[in-house]
Amino acid sequence: MKRIVLILVIICTFTMYGQEDAWVYFNAKPNAQMFFDNPLSELSQRSLDRRANQNIVLDIKDAPIHQSYIDQITATQGIIVLAKSKWFNALHIQGSENDIRALTDLSFVERVDFANRLLNNPLRTVVPKKKMKKVNKVFETDVVFNYGNSANQIEMLNGHLLHQQNFTGSGKIIAVMDGGFPGVNSASTFSRLRDNNQILGGYDYVNRSPDFYTGLSHGTLVLSTMGGFKDNELVGTAPDASYYLFITEDGANEWPLELSLWVEAAEEADRLGVDIINTSLGYTEFDNPNYNFTYADMNGTTTFISKGLDIAFSRGMVCVNSAGNSGNNPWFYISAPADAINALAIGAVNAAGDYATFSSQGPSFDGRVKPDVVAQGQQSVLSSTSGNITTASGTSFSGPITAGMVACLWQALPNATNTEIIQLIKESGSIFNNPTNELGYGIPDFNLAMNSGLLNVNIVDKERFMIYPNPATDSVSIAFPTGYDNATIYLYNTMGQLILSRELTSESKSVALSGFSSGMYLYKIESASASQSGKITIQ
């Protein structure tokens, strides 16, 4: 995250004096039909499957930019192409104001938008150039799993109850957008990810390099809250999920290009079939103050990155974003892209569940609840680049702690849409009926979200027996997979002794539990052609 209490300060410089950043938008995609005839030319089968599962159809945004347009802009004297986006049918360019304006004479150019929005007004008055200021890049850090000290940040969300039922993120893919991932390829806390081939790949968009085990350490710390593992010291919230690691944050500069690099990486995440994007980044100020955002821009529909996030959501992904760490500053609001309409923006609380005063506040400028929910972001337990278990504070960590639990919840409810997953999380919030600017809907209860989802027959896994609620009190119900009408449930205590067996039919799917002591139990459900085991807690 930006502008937080220091662990490291990197002085930023503006690249080329007299050069402007802008986006040039094109007015057509002449070869779009070629894509629609062969979608696998742009998207993986997993990406297409994710859309099909959520009834999302392909549209013109999915088609690539016409290569001839890119070539002509690249060949234009005085213009540097820095990034591209098929979703926006646009290029991020740099050049003089006059050279950029001249691009509108090209027949295939729809418009240009300057990052300095004063230049987008043709009736503008001449504004004196502002002195470039140095923006500090700062990231805050203080130097039946055995969770160790990481237990609180998981148990606060009732995430351990999903883990107990083997919902640990398996089968889900998370893309992490950040500033670097040094040590992930060597530290012992990530050996479990490496040994199980859960790091699927990545890319450094800042340096256009395939080496993503470099850059700022911030991404390493973020990843550890989801995928880190050290027995009895640290267990991430999604230890069995798979990950792509993308560097979109430039440690040396704060400039609008980072917004475009994020969108470019999000498009790649879409292509690869990613389920969840975690972004522990936020933008409000830049090295060139002409590019700064205002609170009025935090309306979800203004900044390039926030609009990009909503497109990512429209492709079927869940986008989890840290709210920001500006709660104690004159600018105390959320940052972009946490303001996006469909961002799941995460604020921070301390270990006791109380508001962490550094956590950025809502609402969005247009009055929507932000942050959406909160998780432990003060003294979060995580791994350093060398594999040492330490703590750090910031919504940089409450965000990924939550993102990991999103993967577990979606694993438990594989037929849910991204919209349903987000709504279940919000509705499970501790103050859902009385949201505040500091806490949003409060601390989510992922076990409650899962059980609420199981009550919705449209999103129950049609290939598994599902037992709910879990934890249970007086009774449990069992949802049958498609094609099953009869089964038997067996309940065992932790000594392995059978304490209950009950026949189940399509008309009788509930089991009374009154009289049983509180604690953990094992269950097995058997039918003529299937057997399934798991754990259940009785309260």
Coordinates of C-alpha atoms in Angstrom, one line a residue:
M1 CA 0.0 0.0 0.0
K2 CA 1.0 3.6 -0.4
R3 CA 1.8 6.2 2.2
I4 CA 2.0 4.0 5.3
V5 CA 4.3 3.9 8.3
L6 CA 7.9 3.1 7.1
I7 CA 9.8 0.0 6.6
L8 CA 11.4 1.3 3.4
V9 CA 11.4 4.6 1.6
I10 CA 12.3 4.8 -2.1
I11 CA 12.7 8.2 -3.6
C12 CA 10.7 8.6 -6.8
T13 CA 11.7 10.7 -9.8
F14 CA 9.6 11.8 -12.7
T15 CA 10.9 10.2 -15.9
M16 CA 11.0 12.7 -18.7
Y17 CA 10.5 16.4 -18.2
G18 CA 8.1 17.8 -20.7
Q19 CA 6.6 14.4 -21.5
E20 CA 2.9 13.7 -20.8
D21 CA 1.3 10.3 -20.1
A22 CA -1.9 9.6 -21.9
W23 CA -4.2 6.8 -23.2
V24 CA -5.0 6.6 -26.9
Y25 CA -8.3 4.8 -27.6
F26 CA -9.1 3.1 -30.9
N27 CA -12.5 3.1 -32.5
A28 CA -12.7 -0.5 -33.9
K29 CA -11.4 -4.0 -33.7
P30 CA -11.5 -5.0 -37.4
N31 CA -10.4 -8.6 -36.8
A32 CA -12.7 -9.3 -33.9
Q33 CA -14.6 -12.0 -35.7
M34 CA -11.4 -14.1 -36.0
F35 CA -11.4 -14.2 -32.2
F36 CA -15.0 -15.1 -31.8
D37 CA -14.4 -17.9 -34.3
N38 CA -11.5 -19.2 -32.2
P39 CA -11.7 -17.9 -28.6
L40 CA -8.8 -20.2 -27.6
S41 CA -6.5 -17.9 -29.6
E42 CA -6.9 -15.4 -26.7
L43 CA -8.3 -17.2 -23.7
S44 CA -7.4 -20.5 -22.0
Q45 CA -9.9 -23.3 -21.7
R46 CA -10.0 -22.6 -17.9
S47 CA -10.9 -19.0 -18.6
L48 CA -13.7 -20.1 -20.9
D49 CA -14.9 -22.6 -18.3
R50 CA -15.0 -20.0 -15.6
R51 CA -17.2 -17.8 -17.8
A52 CA -19.4 -20.7 -18.8
N53 CA -20.0 -21.7 -15.2
Q54 CA -21.3 -18.2 -14.5
N55 CA -23.2 -17.7 -17.8
I56 CA -20.8 -15.0 -19.0
V57 CA -20.7 -14.5 -22.7
L58 CA -17.7 -13.4 -24.7
D59 CA -17.9 -9.8 -25.9
I60 CA -15.8 -7.3 -28.0
K61 CA -13.6 -6.4 -25.0
D62 CA -12.2 -9.9 -25.2
A63 CA -11.0 -9.5 -28.7
P64 CA -7.3 -8.3 -29.2
I65 CA -6.3 -4.8 -30.3
H66 CA -5.8 -4.6 -34.0
Q67 CA -2.0 -5.1 -34.4
S68 CA -1.8 -2.6 -37.3
Y69 CA -3.0 0.2 -34.9
I70 CA -0.3 -0.7 -32.4
D71 CA 2.3 -0.7 -35.1
Q72 CA 1.3 2.7 -36.4
I73 CA 1.3 4.3 -33.0
T74 CA 4.7 2.7 -32.1
A75 CA 6.2 4.1 -35.4
T76 CA 5.0 7.6 -34.7
Q77 CA 7.9 9.9 -34.0
G78 CA 7.9 11.3 -30.4
I79 CA 5.5 8.6 -29.1
I80 CA 6.5 5.9 -26.7
V81 CA 4.1 3.0 -26.1
L82 CA 4.3 1.8 -22.5
A83 CA 1.4 -0.6 -22.1
K84 CA -1.7 -1.9 -23.9
S85 CA -5.2 -3.0 -23.0
K86 CA -7.6 -5.0 -25.1
W87 CA -10.4 -4.4 -22.7
F88 CA -10.2 -0.6 -23.3
N89 CA -8.9 -1.0 -26.9
A90 CA -6.2 1.5 -25.9
L91 CA -2.5 2.1 -25.5
H92 CA -0.7 3.9 -22.6
I93 CA 1.6 6.2 -24.3
Q94 CA 4.1 9.0 -23.4
G95 CA 5.1 12.0 -25.5
S96 CA 4.8 15.7 -25.8
E97 CA 1.3 17.3 -25.6
N98 CA 1.4 18.3 -29.3
D99 CA 2.6 14.9 -30.5
I100 CA -0.1 13.1 -28.5
R101 CA -2.8 15.5 -29.8
A102 CA -1.7 14.9 -33.3
L103 CA -2.7 11.2 -33.0
T104 CA -6.4 12.2 -33.2
D105 CA -5.8 12.9 -36.9
L106 CA -5.5 9.2 -37.4
S107 CA -8.7 7.6 -38.8
F108 CA -8.7 4.7 -36.3
V109 CA -8.2 6.9 -33.2
E110 CA -11.3 7.6 -31.2
R111 CA -9.8 9.9 -28.6
V112 CA -6.9 10.6 -26.3
D113 CA -7.1 11.0 -22.6
F114 CA -4.3 12.8 -20.8
A115 CA -3.3 11.6 -17.3
N116 CA -3.2 15.3 -16.5
R117 CA -6.9 15.9 -16.9
L118 CA -6.5 19.6 -17.2
L119 CA -5.2 18.9 -20.7
N120 CA -8.4 17.1 -21.7
N121 CA -10.4 20.4 -21.6
P122 CA -10.0 22.2 -24.9
L123 CA -11.2 25.4 -23.3
R124 CA -8.7 25.2 -20.5
T125 CA -6.6 28.1 -19.4
V126 CA -2.8 27.7 -19.3
V127 CA -1.9 26.3 -15.9
P128 CA 1.6 26.9 -14.5
K129 CA 3.6 23.8 -14.3
K130 CA 3.7 22.4 -10.8
K131 CA 7.0 21.5 -9.3
M132 CA 7.5 17.7 -9.3
K133 CA 7.4 16.4 -5.8
K134 CA 8.8 13.2 -4.5
V135 CA 6.3 10.6 -3.3
N136 CA 7.5 8.1 -0.8
K137 CA 7.0 4.5 -1.5
V138 CA 6.3 3.1 1.9
F139 CA 5.2 -0.3 3.2
E140 CA 4.5 -0.9 6.8
T141 CA 6.2 -3.9 8.5
D142 CA 7.1 -4.6 12.2
V143 CA 9.8 -6.7 12.6
V144 CA -6.2 -29.3 11.8
F145 CA -3.2 -27.1 11.1
N146 CA -1.0 -25.9 13.9
Y147 CA -1.6 -22.2 13.3
G148 CA 0.6 -20.9 16.0
N149 CA 0.5 -17.2 16.3
S150 CA -1.4 -16.9 13.0
A151 CA -4.4 -18.6 14.5
N152 CA -6.2 -15.4 15.5
Q153 CA -6.3 -13.8 12.0
I154 CA -7.9 -17.0 10.6
E155 CA -10.2 -17.8 13.5
M156 CA -11.5 -14.2 13.6
L157 CA -13.0 -15.0 10.2
N158 CA -14.0 -18.5 11.2
G159 CA -11.7 -19.7 8.4
H160 CA -10.4 -22.6 10.5
L161 CA -13.9 -24.1 10.3
L162 CA -13.6 -24.2 6.5
H163 CA -10.1 -25.7 6.8
Q164 CA -11.4 -28.4 9.1
Q165 CA -13.7 -29.5 6.3
N166 CA -10.8 -29.5 3.8
F167 CA -11.7 -26.3 2.1
T168 CA -8.2 -24.8 2.0
G169 CA -8.3 -23.2 -1.5
S170 CA -7.5 -26.3 -3.5
G171 CA -8.5 -26.0 -7.1
K172 CA -8.6 -22.2 -7.0
I173 CA -6.1 -19.8 -8.5
I174 CA -5.2 -16.4 -7.1
A175 CA -3.2 -13.7 -9.0
V176 CA -1.2 -11.4 -6.7
M177 CA -0.6 -7.9 -8.1
D178 CA 2.3 -6.3 -6.2
G179 CA 5.8 -4.8 -6.2
G180 CA 7.9 -7.9 -6.1
F181 CA 8.4 -11.4 -4.7
P182 CA 12.0 -11.9 -3.6
G183 CA 12.6 -15.0 -1.4
V184 CA 9.5 -16.9 -2.6
N185 CA 11.8 -19.2 -4.6
S186 CA 14.0 -19.9 -1.6
A187 CA 12.4 -19.2 1.8
S188 CA 11.3 -22.3 3.8
T189 CA 7.9 -20.8 4.4
F190 CA 7.1 -21.1 0.7
S191 CA 8.6 -24.6 0.3
R192 CA 5.1 -26.2 0.5
L193 CA 3.9 -24.1 -2.4
R194 CA 7.1 -24.9 -4.4
D195 CA 7.0 -28.6 -3.7
N196 CA 3.4 -28.9 -4.7
N197 CA 3.9 -26.8 -7.8
Q198 CA 1.4 -24.2 -6.6
I199 CA 3.4 -21.3 -8.0
L200 CA 2.1 -21.4 -11.6
G201 CA 4.1 -18.6 -12.9
G202 CA 4.2 -14.8 -13.1
Y203 CA 5.7 -11.8 -14.8
D204 CA 7.4 -8.5 -14.0
Y205 CA 5.4 -5.9 -16.0
V206 CA 7.5 -3.0 -14.7
N207 CA 10.7 -4.3 -16.2
R208 CA 9.1 -6.5 -18.9
S209 CA 11.0 -9.5 -17.5
P210 CA 10.0 -13.1 -16.8
D211 CA 11.9 -12.9 -13.5
F212 CA 9.3 -12.1 -10.8
Y213 CA 11.3 -13.3 -7.8
T214 CA 12.7 -9.8 -7.5
G215 CA 11.6 -6.2 -6.7
L216 CA 10.1 -5.0 -3.5
S217 CA 9.6 -7.4 -0.6
H218 CA 6.1 -6.3 -0.1
G219 CA 4.6 -8.9 -2.4
T220 CA 6.4 -11.7 -0.6
L221 CA 4.9 -10.6 2.7
V222 CA 1.4 -10.4 1.1
L223 CA 1.7 -13.9 -0.4
S224 CA 2.8 -15.4 2.9
T225 CA -0.6 -14.5 4.5
M226 CA -2.3 -16.7 1.9
G227 CA 0.1 -19.4 0.9
G228 CA 2.8 -19.3 3.6
F229 CA 3.3 -22.4 5.8
K230 CA 5.5 -23.1 8.8
D231 CA 4.0 -25.7 11.2
N232 CA 2.8 -24.2 14.5
E233 CA 4.0 -20.7 13.4
L234 CA 2.2 -19.6 10.2
V235 CA -0.6 -21.1 8.1
G236 CA -1.9 -18.9 5.3
T237 CA -5.6 -18.6 4.7
A238 CA -5.4 -20.5 1.4
P239 CA -2.4 -22.9 1.8
D240 CA -3.6 -25.2 -1.0
A241 CA -4.6 -22.6 -3.6
S242 CA -2.4 -22.0 -6.6
Y243 CA -0.8 -18.6 -7.4
Y244 CA 0.4 -16.3 -10.2
L245 CA 2.7 -13.6 -9.1
F246 CA 2.6 -10.3 -11.1
I247 CA 4.8 -7.2 -10.5
T248 CA 2.8 -4.2 -11.5
E249 CA 4.0 -1.7 -8.9
D250 CA 7.1 0.4 -9.8
G251 CA 9.2 0.8 -6.7
A252 CA 11.2 3.7 -8.2
N253 CA 8.3 5.9 -9.5
E254 CA 4.8 6.7 -8.7
W255 CA 3.2 7.4 -12.1
P256 CA 0.0 6.6 -14.0
L257 CA 1.7 3.7 -15.9
E258 CA 1.2 1.5 -12.9
L259 CA -2.5 1.7 -13.4
S260 CA -2.1 0.5 -16.9
L261 CA 0.3 -2.3 -15.9
W262 CA -2.3 -3.5 -13.4
V263 CA -4.9 -3.7 -16.1
E264 CA -2.5 -5.5 -18.4
A265 CA -1.8 -8.0 -15.7
A266 CA -5.5 -8.4 -15.0
E267 CA -6.1 -9.2 -18.6
E268 CA -3.4 -11.9 -18.4
A269 CA -5.0 -13.3 -15.2
D270 CA -8.3 -13.5 -17.1
R271 CA -6.6 -15.3 -20.0
L272 CA -5.1 -17.8 -17.6
G273 CA -8.3 -18.6 -15.9
V274 CA -7.5 -17.0 -12.5
D275 CA -10.4 -17.0 -10.0
I276 CA -9.3 -14.2 -7.6
I277 CA -7.1 -11.2 -7.9
N278 CA -5.5 -9.8 -4.8
T279 CA -4.3 -6.2 -4.9
S280 CA -2.5 -4.7 -1.9
L281 CA -1.9 -1.5 -3.7
G282 CA -3.7 1.9 -3.9
Y283 CA -3.3 5.1 -5.8
T284 CA -4.1 8.7 -4.9
E285 CA -0.9 10.8 -5.5
F286 CA 1.8 10.7 -8.1
D287 CA 5.3 12.1 -8.6
N288 CA 3.8 14.7 -10.9
P289 CA 1.0 16.3 -8.9
N290 CA -0.9 17.2 -12.1
Y291 CA -1.8 13.5 -12.1
N292 CA -3.2 13.3 -8.5
F293 CA -6.6 12.1 -7.8
T294 CA -9.2 13.8 -5.7
Y295 CA -11.8 12.4 -3.4
A296 CA -14.4 13.1 -6.1
D297 CA -12.5 10.6 -8.3
M298 CA -13.2 7.8 -5.8
N299 CA -16.5 7.1 -7.4
G300 CA -15.7 3.8 -9.0
T301 CA -16.1 5.1 -12.5
T302 CA -13.3 7.6 -13.0
T303 CA -9.8 6.1 -12.7
F304 CA -8.4 3.8 -15.3
I305 CA -7.5 1.1 -12.8
S306 CA -10.9 1.1 -11.1
K307 CA -12.7 0.8 -14.4
G308 CA -10.3 -2.0 -15.3
L309 CA -11.1 -3.8 -12.0
D310 CA -14.8 -3.7 -12.9
I311 CA -14.1 -5.2 -16.3
A312 CA -12.1 -8.0 -14.5
F313 CA -15.1 -8.6 -12.4
S314 CA -17.4 -8.8 -15.4
R315 CA -15.2 -11.6 -16.7
G316 CA -16.1 -13.7 -13.6
M317 CA -13.2 -13.0 -11.2
V318 CA -13.4 -11.8 -7.6
C319 CA -11.1 -8.8 -7.1
V320 CA -10.0 -8.3 -3.4
N321 CA -8.4 -4.9 -2.8
S322 CA -6.8 -3.3 0.3
A323 CA -8.7 -0.2 1.3
G324 CA -5.6 1.9 2.1
N325 CA -3.6 3.0 5.1
S326 CA -4.5 6.7 5.2
G327 CA -7.0 6.7 8.2
N328 CA -4.8 9.0 10.2
N329 CA -3.9 11.4 7.3
P330 CA -5.6 14.5 5.9
W331 CA -6.7 12.2 3.1
F332 CA -8.3 9.5 5.1
Y333 CA -10.4 7.9 2.4
I334 CA -10.0 4.8 0.4
S335 CA -7.8 4.8 -2.7
A336 CA -8.2 3.5 -6.2
P337 CA -9.0 0.7 -7.1
A338 CA -10.7 0.0 -3.8
D339 CA -13.4 2.4 -4.8
A340 CA -14.4 0.3 -7.8
I341 CA -18.0 -0.7 -8.0
N342 CA -17.3 -4.4 -7.7
A343 CA -14.1 -4.4 -5.7
L344 CA -14.2 -6.3 -2.4
A345 CA -12.4 -3.6 -0.4
I346 CA -10.9 -4.7 2.9
G347 CA -10.2 -2.5 5.9
A348 CA -8.2 -3.4 9.0
V349 CA -8.9 -4.2 12.6
N350 CA -6.6 -5.3 15.4
A351 CA -6.4 -8.7 17.0
A352 CA -9.4 -7.9 19.3
G353 CA -11.5 -7.0 16.2
D354 CA -11.4 -3.2 16.9
Y355 CA -10.9 -0.6 14.2
A356 CA -7.2 0.0 13.3
T357 CA -6.9 3.8 13.1
F358 CA -4.6 3.7 10.1
S359 CA -7.2 1.9 8.0
S360 CA -8.7 4.1 5.2
Q361 CA -12.3 5.0 5.5
G362 CA -15.4 5.3 3.3
P363 CA -17.7 5.9 1.9
S364 CA -16.9 6.1 -1.8
F365 CA -17.6 9.6 -3.2
D366 CA -20.9 8.4 -4.6
G367 CA -22.0 7.1 -1.1
R368 CA -21.4 3.3 -1.4
V369 CA -20.3 1.4 1.7
K370 CA -16.5 1.2 1.7
P371 CA -14.6 -0.7 2.9
D372 CA -16.8 -3.7 2.3
V373 CA -15.5 -5.8 5.2
V374 CA -12.5 -5.9 7.5
A375 CA -9.9 -8.4 8.8
Q376 CA -6.9 -8.4 11.0
G377 CA -4.4 -5.9 9.6
Q378 CA -2.7 -4.7 12.8
Q379 CA 0.1 -7.0 13.8
S380 CA -0.7 -9.6 11.1
V381 CA 1.5 -12.7 11.3
L382 CA 3.5 -13.4 8.1
S383 CA 6.8 -14.4 6.7
S384 CA 9.8 -12.3 5.7
T385 CA 11.8 -12.9 2.5
S386 CA 14.2 -15.0 4.5
G387 CA 11.5 -17.2 6.0
N388 CA 11.4 -15.7 9.5
I389 CA 8.0 -15.3 11.0
T390 CA 7.3 -11.7 11.9
T391 CA 4.4 -9.3 12.1
A392 CA 3.3 -6.3 10.0
S393 CA 0.5 -3.8 10.0
G394 CA -1.6 -2.5 7.1
T395 CA -4.6 -3.2 5.0
S396 CA -1.9 -4.7 2.7
F397 CA -2.3 -7.8 4.9
S398 CA -6.0 -7.8 5.9
G399 CA -6.7 -7.8 2.1
P400 CA -4.9 -11.0 1.3
I401 CA -5.9 -12.7 4.5
T402 CA -9.4 -12.2 3.2
A403 CA -8.6 -13.2 -0.4
G404 CA -7.3 -16.5 0.8
M405 CA -10.6 -17.2 2.6
V406 CA -12.5 -16.2 -0.6
A407 CA -10.7 -19.1 -2.3
C408 CA -11.7 -21.5 0.5
L409 CA -15.3 -20.3 0.3
W410 CA -15.5 -20.6 -3.4
Q411 CA -14.0 -24.1 -3.2
A412 CA -16.8 -25.0 -0.8
L413 CA -19.4 -23.4 -3.1
P414 CA -18.0 -24.2 -6.6
N415 CA -21.3 -23.4 -8.4
A416 CA -21.5 -19.9 -7.0
T417 CA -21.0 -16.9 -9.2
N418 CA -18.5 -14.2 -8.2
T419 CA -21.5 -11.9 -7.4
E420 CA -23.0 -14.5 -5.1
I421 CA -19.6 -15.1 -3.3
I422 CA -19.2 -11.4 -2.6
Q423 CA -22.7 -11.0 -1.4
L424 CA -22.5 -13.9 0.9
I425 CA -19.3 -12.4 2.4
K426 CA -20.9 -9.0 2.9
E427 CA -24.1 -10.5 4.5
S428 CA -22.0 -12.5 6.9
G429 CA -20.4 -9.3 8.2
S430 CA -20.7 -8.7 12.0
I431 CA -22.5 -5.3 11.4
F432 CA -24.2 -6.0 8.1
N433 CA -27.4 -4.2 9.1
N434 CA -25.5 -1.2 10.5
P435 CA -22.4 -0.6 8.4
T436 CA -19.9 2.2 9.3
N437 CA -17.4 4.2 7.4
E438 CA -14.5 2.6 9.4
L439 CA -15.6 -1.1 9.3
G440 CA -18.0 -1.3 6.4
Y441 CA -20.2 -4.4 7.0
G442 CA -17.7 -5.6 9.7
I443 CA -15.8 -8.8 10.2
P444 CA -17.0 -11.5 7.8
D445 CA -17.9 -15.0 9.1
F446 CA -16.8 -17.3 6.3
N447 CA -18.4 -20.3 8.0
L448 CA -21.7 -18.5 8.1
A449 CA -21.2 -17.4 4.5
M450 CA -20.6 -21.1 3.5
N451 CA -23.7 -22.3 5.4
S452 CA -25.8 -19.6 3.9
G453 CA -24.6 -20.6 0.5
L454 CA -25.4 -24.2 1.2
L455 CA -29.0 -23.2 1.9
N456 CA -29.2 -21.8 -1.7
V457 CA -29.8 -24.8 -3.9
N458 CA -28.6 -23.0 -6.9
I459 CA -25.0 -22.9 -5.7
V460 CA -24.7 -26.2 -3.8
D461 CA -21.9 -28.5 -5.3
K462 CA -23.9 -31.0 -7.3
E463 CA -21.1 -33.5 -7.1
R464 CA -20.6 -33.7 -3.3
F465 CA -22.7 -34.4 -0.2
M466 CA -22.8 -31.1 1.7
I467 CA -23.5 -31.1 5.4
Y468 CA -24.7 -27.9 7.1
P469 CA -24.7 -25.9 9.3
N470 CA -21.2 -26.6 10.5
P471 CA -20.7 -25.9 13.3
A472 CA -24.0 -27.4 14.3
T473 CA -26.2 -27.1 17.4
D474 CA -29.4 -29.2 17.4
S475 CA -29.4 -30.7 14.0
V476 CA -27.7 -30.9 10.6
S477 CA -29.0 -31.2 7.0
I478 CA -27.4 -33.0 4.1
A479 CA -27.6 -31.8 0.5
F480 CA -27.4 -34.7 -2.0
P481 CA -25.4 -34.7 -5.2
T482 CA -27.3 -34.9 -8.5
G483 CA -28.6 -38.4 -9.1
Y484 CA -28.6 -39.6 -5.5
D485 CA -31.7 -40.4 -3.5
N486 CA -30.5 -42.5 -0.6
A487 CA -27.4 -42.6 1.7
T488 CA -26.3 -43.4 5.2
I489 CA -24.5 -41.0 7.6
Y490 CA -22.2 -42.4 10.3
L491 CA -20.9 -40.1 13.1
Y492 CA -17.7 -41.0 15.1
N493 CA -16.1 -39.4 18.1
T494 CA -12.4 -38.5 18.0
M495 CA -11.5 -41.9 19.4
G496 CA -13.0 -43.5 16.2
Q497 CA -16.0 -44.9 18.0
L498 CA -19.3 -45.0 16.1
I499 CA -21.9 -43.0 18.0
L500 CA -24.7 -42.5 15.4
S501 CA -25.8 -44.0 12.1
R502 CA -28.9 -42.8 10.2
E503 CA -30.5 -43.6 6.9
L504 CA -31.0 -40.6 4.6
T505 CA -33.5 -40.2 1.8
S506 CA -34.6 -37.4 -0.5
E507 CA -37.5 -36.8 1.9
S508 CA -35.5 -37.1 5.1
K509 CA -32.2 -35.3 5.0
S510 CA -31.8 -34.0 8.5
V511 CA -30.2 -35.6 11.6
A512 CA -30.9 -34.6 15.2
L513 CA -27.9 -33.9 17.3
S514 CA -29.4 -32.9 20.7
G515 CA -27.8 -34.6 23.6
F516 CA -24.3 -34.7 22.0
S517 CA -21.4 -33.0 23.8
S518 CA -19.8 -30.0 22.3
G519 CA -16.6 -30.8 20.3
M520 CA -15.2 -32.2 17.1
Y521 CA -16.7 -35.3 15.4
L522 CA -15.9 -37.2 12.2
Y523 CA -18.6 -38.2 9.7
K524 CA -18.8 -40.6 6.8
I525 CA -21.6 -40.5 4.3
E526 CA -22.0 -43.6 2.1
S527 CA -24.3 -44.5 -0.8
A528 CA -24.4 -47.4 -3.2
S529 CA -21.7 -45.8 -5.4
A530 CA -20.0 -43.1 -3.3
S531 CA -18.3 -42.5 0.0
Q532 CA -17.4 -39.1 1.6
S533 CA -15.7 -38.3 4.9
G534 CA -15.2 -35.1 6.8
K535 CA -15.3 -33.3 10.2
I536 CA -18.2 -31.5 12.0
T537 CA -18.2 -29.4 15.1
I538 CA -21.1 -29.5 17.5
Q539 CA -21.5 -26.4 19.7

